[in-house]
Short mmCIF file of C-alpha atoms in Angstrom, two decimals:
data_model
loop_
_atom_site.label_atom_id
_atom_site.label_comp_id
_atom_site.label_asym_id
_atom_site.label_seq_id
_atom_site.Cartn_x
_atom_site.Cartn_y
_atom_site.Cartn_z
CA MET A 2 36.85 -23.01 -2.73
CA ASP A 3 34.50 -20.85 -0.67
CA PRO A 4 35.61 -19.20 2.63
CA LEU A 5 33.57 -21.55 4.88
CA SER A 6 34.94 -24.73 3.28
CA ALA A 7 38.49 -23.36 3.37
CA LEU A 8 38.18 -22.49 7.08
CA ARG A 9 36.73 -25.92 7.85
CA ASP A 10 39.54 -27.62 5.93
CA PHE A 11 42.25 -25.72 7.83
CA THR A 12 40.45 -26.29 11.17
CA ILE A 13 40.25 -30.05 10.67
CA ARG A 14 43.93 -30.17 9.64
CA GLY A 15 44.93 -28.11 12.68
CA GLU A 16 46.52 -25.41 10.51
CA LEU A 17 44.65 -22.34 11.79
CA ASP A 18 48.03 -20.74 12.56
CA LYS A 19 48.70 -20.63 8.81
CA ILE A 20 45.77 -18.24 8.28
CA VAL A 21 47.31 -14.77 8.32
CA ARG A 22 45.60 -11.39 8.04
CA VAL A 23 47.21 -9.02 5.55
CA ASN A 24 45.45 -5.64 5.45
CA ASP A 25 41.78 -6.48 4.71
CA GLU A 26 42.15 -10.07 3.64
CA PHE A 27 42.94 -13.45 5.15
CA ARG A 28 45.55 -15.59 3.42
CA PHE A 29 45.23 -19.34 3.91
CA GLY A 30 48.92 -20.19 3.52
CA SER A 31 49.68 -20.01 -0.17
CA ASP A 32 46.44 -21.69 -1.16
CA TYR A 33 43.64 -19.13 -0.84
CA SER A 34 42.90 -15.56 0.07
CA PHE A 35 39.54 -13.98 0.96
CA PRO A 36 38.37 -10.56 2.14
CA CYS A 37 38.05 -10.38 5.93
CA PHE A 38 34.48 -9.22 5.72
CA ALA A 39 33.36 -11.76 3.11
CA GLU A 40 30.07 -13.41 4.05
CA THR A 41 30.26 -17.18 4.46
CA ALA A 42 27.56 -19.73 3.73
CA TYR A 43 26.80 -20.26 7.45
CA ARG A 44 23.58 -18.52 8.47
CA SER A 45 22.95 -17.76 12.14
CA LYS A 46 19.68 -18.60 13.85
CA GLN A 47 19.04 -14.85 13.88
CA GLY A 48 19.06 -14.87 10.08
CA ASN A 49 22.33 -13.16 9.13
CA LEU A 50 25.30 -14.76 7.37
CA TYR A 51 28.46 -14.89 9.46
CA THR A 52 31.54 -13.21 8.00
CA LEU A 53 34.87 -14.96 7.67
CA GLU A 54 36.35 -12.62 10.30
CA THR A 55 33.66 -13.61 12.82
CA LEU A 56 34.09 -17.36 12.25
CA LEU A 57 37.89 -17.25 12.40
CA HIS A 58 37.86 -15.24 15.62
CA TYR A 59 35.36 -17.66 17.18
CA VAL A 60 37.14 -20.87 16.18
CA ASN A 61 40.36 -19.46 17.67
CA ASN A 62 38.55 -18.56 20.92
CA HIS A 63 35.87 -21.24 21.26
CA HIS A 64 37.44 -22.50 24.50
CA VAL A 65 36.85 -19.13 26.20
CA LYS A 66 33.69 -18.62 28.29
CA HIS A 67 30.92 -17.05 26.25
CA THR A 68 30.76 -13.85 28.31
CA GLU A 69 34.53 -13.32 28.00
CA TYR A 70 34.39 -14.15 24.31
CA ILE A 71 31.63 -11.53 23.76
CA GLN A 72 33.60 -8.85 25.60
CA ASN A 73 36.79 -9.65 23.68
CA ALA A 74 34.97 -9.56 20.30
CA ARG A 75 33.31 -6.26 21.22
CA THR A 76 36.69 -4.76 22.13
CA LEU A 77 38.11 -5.80 18.75
CA GLY A 78 35.02 -4.59 16.92
CA ILE A 79 34.29 -8.05 15.53
CA PRO A 80 30.68 -9.35 15.35
CA SER A 81 30.31 -12.35 17.65
CA VAL A 82 28.76 -15.80 17.24
CA THR A 83 25.52 -16.16 19.22
CA PHE A 84 25.34 -18.67 22.04
CA PRO A 85 22.82 -21.04 20.30
CA ASP A 86 25.14 -21.24 17.26
CA ARG A 87 28.34 -22.00 19.19
CA LYS A 88 28.19 -25.78 19.48
CA PRO A 89 26.68 -26.67 16.05
CA LEU A 90 29.11 -24.26 14.36
CA LEU A 91 32.14 -25.71 16.15
CA ASP A 92 30.96 -29.27 15.40
CA TYR A 93 30.83 -28.46 11.71
CA LEU A 94 34.12 -26.57 11.49
CA SER A 95 35.97 -29.25 13.46
CA GLY A 96 34.55 -32.06 11.31
CA ARG A 97 32.40 -33.74 13.96
CA ILE A 98 29.40 -33.35 11.65
CA SER A 99 29.52 -33.30 7.85
CA SER A 100 26.64 -30.90 7.18
CA SER A 101 24.26 -28.45 8.80
CA ASP A 102 20.86 -26.98 8.00
CA SER A 103 22.38 -23.54 8.64
CA ILE A 104 24.66 -23.78 5.61
CA GLU A 105 23.43 -22.07 2.45
CA PHE A 106 25.97 -22.36 -0.31
CA VAL A 107 25.41 -19.99 -3.19
CA LEU A 108 27.79 -19.24 -6.04
CA PRO A 109 31.30 -20.42 -5.15
CA GLN A 110 33.78 -17.71 -4.22
CA ASN A 111 37.43 -17.90 -5.19
CA PRO A 112 39.05 -14.46 -5.46
CA LYS A 113 42.43 -15.93 -6.28
CA PHE A 114 41.09 -17.91 -9.23
CA PRO A 115 38.12 -16.02 -10.72
CA ASP A 116 35.75 -17.60 -13.24
CA LEU A 117 37.33 -17.74 -16.66
CA PRO A 118 35.39 -16.82 -19.83
CA LEU A 119 34.82 -19.71 -22.17
CA PRO A 120 36.78 -19.40 -25.43
CA GLU A 121 34.79 -18.67 -28.57
CA ASN A 122 36.50 -21.40 -30.51
CA ASN A 123 37.17 -24.86 -29.14
CA THR A 124 40.59 -24.74 -30.79
CA ASP A 125 41.58 -22.11 -28.23
CA LEU A 126 41.24 -24.60 -25.38
CA PRO A 127 44.59 -25.69 -23.92
CA THR A 128 45.63 -29.17 -24.95
CA PRO A 129 48.75 -31.23 -24.45
CA GLU A 130 49.78 -30.18 -28.00
CA ASN A 131 49.57 -26.41 -27.47
CA ASN A 132 50.27 -26.35 -23.72
CA ASN A 133 52.55 -29.06 -22.49
CA ASN A 134 51.91 -28.47 -18.80
CA GLY A 135 48.14 -27.98 -19.12
CA LEU A 136 48.28 -24.43 -17.70
CA ILE A 137 46.22 -21.49 -18.93
CA ASP A 138 48.10 -18.30 -19.67
CA LEU A 139 46.62 -15.31 -17.84
CA ASP A 140 47.38 -11.71 -18.57
CA LEU A 141 47.69 -10.91 -14.87
CA GLY A 142 51.36 -9.98 -14.67
CA ARG A 143 52.54 -13.52 -14.23
CA ALA A 144 53.59 -16.11 -16.75
CA GLU A 145 51.46 -18.99 -15.52
CA ALA A 146 48.77 -19.81 -13.01
CA ALA A 147 47.76 -23.07 -11.31
CA PRO A 148 44.97 -25.00 -13.07
CA VAL A 149 41.39 -24.35 -11.93
CA ASP A 150 39.88 -27.35 -10.14
CA TYR A 151 36.34 -27.13 -11.50
CA MET A 152 35.21 -30.28 -9.67
CA SER A 153 36.11 -28.70 -6.34
CA LEU A 154 34.07 -25.65 -7.28
CA ILE A 155 31.09 -27.87 -8.09
CA TYR A 156 31.40 -29.81 -4.85
CA ALA A 157 31.68 -26.57 -2.90
CA ALA A 158 28.41 -25.33 -4.39
CA GLU A 159 26.53 -28.51 -3.55
CA ARG A 160 24.12 -28.52 -0.63
CA PRO A 161 23.55 -31.86 1.10
CA LEU A 162 19.91 -33.01 1.25
CA LYS A 163 18.25 -35.21 3.86
CA ASP A 164 15.28 -37.52 3.74
CA ARG A 165 12.75 -38.11 6.51
CA GLU A 166 14.53 -41.14 7.96
CA GLU A 167 17.86 -39.31 8.23
CA LEU A 168 16.15 -36.45 10.06
CA LEU A 169 14.65 -38.87 12.57
CA GLU A 170 18.05 -40.45 13.14
CA CYS A 171 19.87 -37.13 13.38
CA ARG A 172 21.79 -36.59 16.58
CA GLY A 173 20.79 -33.70 18.77
CA ARG A 174 17.10 -33.78 17.80
CA ASN A 175 14.53 -34.47 20.51
CA PHE A 176 10.97 -35.48 19.67
CA TYR A 177 9.74 -35.36 23.26
CA GLY A 178 7.92 -32.12 22.41
CA VAL A 179 5.81 -33.97 19.82
CA LEU A 180 4.71 -36.51 22.45
CA THR A 181 3.93 -33.73 24.94
CA ALA A 182 1.83 -31.83 22.40
CA ALA A 183 -0.12 -34.98 21.46
CA THR A 184 -0.79 -35.73 25.14
CA LYS A 185 -2.09 -32.21 25.73
CA ARG A 186 -4.42 -32.49 22.73
CA GLU A 187 -5.84 -35.77 24.07
CA GLU A 188 -6.40 -34.24 27.52
CA GLU A 189 -8.16 -31.27 25.94
CA ARG A 190 -10.36 -33.60 23.88
CA GLN A 191 -11.38 -35.50 27.01
CA ARG A 192 -12.13 -32.22 28.81
CA ILE A 193 -14.38 -31.07 25.95
CA GLU A 194 -16.04 -34.49 25.88
CA SER A 195 -16.81 -34.24 29.60
CA GLN A 196 -18.27 -30.78 29.14
CA GLN A 197 -20.43 -32.01 26.26
CA ARG A 198 -21.83 -34.74 28.50
CA LYS A 199 -22.77 -32.16 31.11
CA ASP A 200 -24.40 -30.04 28.41
CA GLY A 201 -26.31 -33.09 27.20
CA LEU A 202 -27.68 -33.77 30.68
CA VAL A 203 -28.81 -30.16 30.91
CA ALA A 204 -30.54 -30.50 27.55
CA LYS A 205 -32.24 -33.67 28.76
CA SER A 206 -33.56 -32.01 31.90
CA ARG A 207 -34.89 -29.10 29.84
CA LEU A 208 -36.63 -31.42 27.43
CA MET A 209 -38.10 -33.51 30.24
CA GLY A 210 -39.63 -30.36 31.70
CA SER A 211 -40.69 -28.91 28.37
CA ASP A 212 -44.41 -29.34 29.05
CA ASP A 213 -44.28 -27.18 32.19
CA ARG A 214 -42.44 -24.40 30.37
CA GLY A 215 -44.42 -24.76 27.16
CA MET A 216 -41.15 -24.83 25.11
CA ALA A 217 -41.89 -21.19 24.14
CA GLY A 218 -39.01 -20.01 21.94
CA TYR A 219 -36.77 -22.81 23.19
CA GLY A 220 -36.85 -24.95 20.07
CA ASP A 221 -36.12 -22.03 17.74
CA GLU A 222 -33.23 -20.85 19.89
CA VAL A 223 -31.13 -24.02 20.13
CA GLY A 224 -32.51 -26.12 17.26
CA TYR A 225 -34.47 -28.74 19.19
CA ASP A 226 -37.77 -30.14 17.91
CA PRO A 227 -40.37 -28.33 20.07
CA THR A 228 -43.30 -30.54 19.01
CA PRO A 229 -44.71 -32.43 22.04
CA LYS A 230 -44.98 -36.16 21.38
CA PRO A 231 -48.24 -37.90 22.31
CA LYS A 232 -48.33 -40.99 24.46
CA MET A 233 -48.16 -44.28 22.61
CA LYS A 234 -51.73 -45.20 21.90
CA GLY A 235 -52.19 -47.39 18.90
CA GLY A 236 -48.39 -47.64 18.32
CA LYS A 237 -47.35 -43.98 18.63
CA ILE A 238 -44.39 -42.71 20.63
CA GLY A 239 -44.92 -41.76 24.28
CA GLU A 240 -44.48 -38.31 25.70
CA GLY A 241 -40.95 -37.14 26.64
CA VAL A 242 -37.45 -37.85 25.39
CA PRO A 243 -37.26 -40.99 23.17
CA ILE A 244 -35.26 -43.89 24.62
CA ILE A 245 -32.62 -46.06 22.94
CA LEU A 246 -31.71 -49.33 24.70
CA VAL A 247 -28.22 -50.88 24.51
CA PRO A 248 -26.96 -54.17 26.00
CA SER A 249 -25.17 -54.06 29.34
CA ALA A 250 -22.86 -56.90 28.28
CA PHE A 251 -19.33 -55.98 27.18
CA GLN A 252 -19.25 -58.49 24.30
CA THR A 253 -21.39 -56.19 22.14
CA LEU A 254 -19.83 -53.38 20.13
CA ILE A 255 -22.15 -50.56 21.27
CA THR A 256 -22.63 -50.01 25.01
CA ILE A 257 -23.61 -47.13 27.26
CA TYR A 258 -19.89 -46.30 27.52
CA ASN A 259 -19.21 -45.62 23.82
CA VAL A 260 -22.64 -44.90 22.34
CA LYS A 261 -22.26 -41.12 22.70
CA GLU A 262 -19.10 -40.89 20.60
CA PHE A 263 -20.51 -43.21 17.96
CA LEU A 264 -23.91 -41.53 17.51
CA GLU A 265 -22.83 -37.91 18.07
CA ASP A 266 -19.36 -37.83 16.49
CA GLY A 267 -19.46 -40.84 14.17
CA VAL A 268 -16.43 -42.46 15.85
CA TYR A 269 -16.28 -45.98 17.29
CA ILE A 270 -14.19 -46.36 20.46
CA PRO A 271 -13.94 -49.85 22.01
CA THR A 272 -15.76 -50.22 25.31
CA ASP A 273 -12.68 -51.30 27.26
CA VAL A 274 -10.86 -48.14 26.15
CA LYS A 275 -13.76 -45.92 27.27
CA VAL A 276 -13.98 -47.71 30.64
CA LYS A 277 -10.32 -46.93 31.32
CA GLN A 278 -10.81 -43.29 30.33
CA MET A 279 -14.00 -42.80 32.34
CA LYS A 280 -13.74 -41.31 35.82
CA GLY A 281 -16.46 -42.05 38.33
CA ALA A 282 -19.30 -44.56 38.40
CA LYS A 283 -21.00 -46.02 35.36
CA PRO A 284 -23.86 -43.73 34.19
CA ASP A 285 -27.43 -45.01 34.35
CA CYS A 286 -28.46 -42.80 31.45
CA VAL A 287 -26.61 -40.98 28.65
CA THR A 288 -28.14 -38.25 26.49
CA VAL A 289 -27.12 -38.19 22.83
CA GLN A 290 -27.97 -35.68 20.13
CA LYS A 291 -27.81 -35.99 16.39
CA LYS A 292 -25.07 -33.52 15.46
CA PHE A 293 -24.57 -34.45 11.81
CA SER A 294 -26.89 -35.33 8.98
CA ARG A 295 -27.28 -35.56 5.23
CA ASP A 296 -30.09 -33.04 5.63
CA ARG A 297 -28.79 -29.46 5.85
CA ASP A 298 -32.08 -28.25 7.38
CA ARG A 299 -31.92 -30.77 10.18
CA VAL A 300 -33.44 -30.40 13.64
CA VAL A 301 -31.32 -31.53 16.59
CA THR A 302 -33.20 -34.12 18.63
CA ALA A 303 -32.17 -35.53 22.01
CA TYR A 304 -32.39 -39.21 22.95
CA GLU A 305 -31.87 -41.04 26.22
CA VAL A 306 -29.68 -44.15 26.10
CA ARG A 307 -30.18 -46.77 28.83
CA ASP A 308 -28.89 -50.30 29.39
CA LYS A 309 -31.24 -51.49 32.18
CA PRO A 310 -34.66 -52.36 30.72
CA SER A 311 -35.71 -53.74 34.10
CA GLY A 312 -35.63 -50.19 35.48
CA LEU A 313 -38.19 -48.87 32.98
CA LYS A 314 -41.73 -48.13 34.09
CA SER A 315 -44.71 -49.04 31.93
CA GLU A 316 -45.00 -45.48 30.62
CA ASP A 317 -41.25 -45.44 29.86
CA TRP A 318 -41.68 -48.35 27.43
CA ASP A 319 -43.93 -46.10 25.34
CA ARG A 320 -40.85 -43.90 24.72
CA VAL A 321 -38.51 -46.72 23.62
CA VAL A 322 -37.84 -46.28 19.90
CA ALA A 323 -34.69 -48.35 19.25
CA VAL A 324 -32.58 -51.16 20.64
CA PHE A 325 -29.06 -52.40 19.86
CA VAL A 326 -29.39 -56.17 20.04
CA LEU A 327 -26.81 -58.54 21.42
CA GLY A 328 -28.01 -61.44 19.30
CA LYS A 329 -29.06 -63.49 22.34
CA GLU A 330 -32.60 -64.48 23.28
CA TRP A 331 -32.10 -63.72 26.98
CA GLN A 332 -31.67 -60.00 26.19
CA PHE A 333 -35.46 -59.73 25.85
CA LYS A 334 -36.37 -61.62 29.02
CA ASP A 335 -39.18 -59.88 30.97
CA TRP A 336 -39.80 -57.36 28.17
CA PRO A 337 -43.50 -56.38 27.96
CA PHE A 338 -43.94 -57.98 24.54
CA LYS A 339 -45.10 -61.46 23.56
CA ASP A 340 -42.46 -62.23 20.89
CA HIS A 341 -39.80 -60.82 18.54
CA VAL A 342 -42.37 -59.88 15.92
CA GLU A 343 -44.13 -57.53 18.31
CA ILE A 344 -40.82 -56.14 19.64
CA PHE A 345 -39.45 -55.15 16.25
CA ASN A 346 -42.79 -53.82 15.03
CA LYS A 347 -42.85 -51.31 17.87
CA ILE A 348 -39.08 -50.80 18.26
CA THR A 349 -36.47 -50.56 15.50
CA GLY A 350 -33.51 -52.88 16.04
CA PHE A 351 -29.81 -52.60 15.19
CA PHE A 352 -27.06 -55.20 15.28
CA MET A 353 -23.47 -53.90 15.14
CA ARG A 354 -20.71 -56.22 13.91
CA PHE A 355 -17.20 -56.07 12.51
CA GLU A 356 -17.23 -56.53 8.75
CA ASP A 357 -14.80 -59.48 8.88
CA ASP A 358 -16.70 -61.40 11.61
CA SER A 359 -18.00 -64.83 10.70
CA VAL A 360 -21.52 -65.24 9.32
CA GLU A 361 -22.41 -67.33 12.37
CA SER A 362 -22.26 -64.25 14.59
CA ALA A 363 -25.34 -62.85 12.80
CA LYS A 364 -27.14 -66.14 12.18
CA VAL A 365 -29.82 -65.59 14.83
CA VAL A 366 -30.18 -61.87 14.14
CA LYS A 367 -30.98 -62.50 10.46
CA GLN A 368 -34.23 -64.13 11.56
CA TRP A 369 -35.36 -60.88 13.20
CA ASN A 370 -36.52 -57.58 11.69
CA VAL A 371 -33.22 -55.93 12.59
CA LYS A 372 -30.85 -53.67 10.64
CA ILE A 373 -27.35 -55.21 10.52
CA ILE A 374 -24.61 -52.57 10.37
CA SER A 375 -20.96 -53.48 9.79
CA ILE A 376 -17.92 -51.41 10.75
CA SER A 377 -14.20 -51.94 10.21
CA LYS A 378 -11.86 -52.93 13.02
CA ASN A 379 -9.23 -50.45 11.90
CA LYS A 380 -10.66 -47.93 9.41
CA ARG A 381 -12.16 -45.36 11.77
CA HIS A 382 -12.93 -42.91 8.96
CA GLN A 383 -15.72 -45.28 7.90
CA ASP A 384 -17.53 -45.06 11.26
CA ARG A 385 -19.39 -41.88 10.29
CA ALA A 386 -21.17 -43.63 7.41
CA ALA A 387 -22.26 -46.42 9.78
CA ALA A 388 -23.60 -43.90 12.30
CA LEU A 389 -25.54 -42.18 9.52
CA GLU A 390 -27.15 -45.53 8.68
CA VAL A 391 -28.38 -45.76 12.26
CA TRP A 392 -29.76 -42.21 12.24
CA ASP A 393 -31.47 -42.62 8.86
CA ARG A 394 -33.16 -45.86 9.90
CA LEU A 395 -34.12 -44.44 13.32
CA GLU A 396 -35.62 -41.20 11.95
CA GLU A 397 -37.55 -43.08 9.29
CA PHE A 398 -38.95 -45.39 11.97
CA VAL A 399 -39.87 -42.49 14.28
CA ARG A 400 -41.70 -40.72 11.44
CA SER A 401 -43.65 -43.86 10.57
CA ARG A 402 -44.72 -44.37 14.19
CA SER A 403 -45.67 -40.72 14.59
CA HIS A 404 -48.04 -40.98 11.62
CA SER A 405 -49.39 -44.44 12.32
#
């Protein structure tokens, strides 16, 4: 048996008084003996292995205040147990816990019964015929020795393992820190998101005033498309930042609340969640930029997103390039177009739906020249592909209008 297991056994049995120091070794009654300075399998949080002398002195003085215990150990010249190790060490030695992550069993130590060499011939093994009492003769100045308990040696060398569930159920572990860290990450994400919105508004104001400044050097510096867009004559896009319209109704998937995360980051966040997160009044306009693309040599372009078509002036309608449709006729009431054919010839349309929604939800939309895009209710990693579909269709439409 190793020193740590022997000390634990005697501690649990309440027989610490039977451990006696003789010169430079501790004798555990008549059972075991170990050197006083033998390292045990218990490793401190500082990294060193505690010696048998240190553990025995601590377990005999664990009831003493830590400061007094330190002073007493220093007087005796015995290394002390650190404060963080006190309780878990005492719990293990006294049997309140059966294992500890600090224990590192290596080769078993048993000075009284050293490892015996295996005989060269199996006939030399002791048997009931050649050794009636099953004892092995040792040439150590005594006639007989007690039999070696090899199973105990094996058990002493074993190190208990734990799975994930046992770790979660382990006493003394607190996962509050994990929750705190996750909360801080979410707060930081919202802070960055707020800053990005401010940056987007600045970009919008710069683009809106690009004609006055001439856009000299501006497009090359930050990656925006510096080419002025002509007013829509004969179907072309009007001058200024292109406009994307979204429904103001909450029953649609894409609204002015969540359009920025979907188009810029490729992540769908339900509108009700964004409303709860948002501080302040509902924005009248949101600026979005295409931040990802299949094209490595992409040019970042800014778009305005609005949800109040009634607030658009006649020249603003020349800048409208896309609309997310609700699937209801009344969405297009008072639009400056005669019918759906004219609307979706001059504006590209998108209809967002969950992939497991019924076919009836898109029955009306299928009669229009609209791109239907499906997303999953739960698989958020698929949102990026859906956002790319929107950008590909939108950029293709803008190019066709610019050259028409």
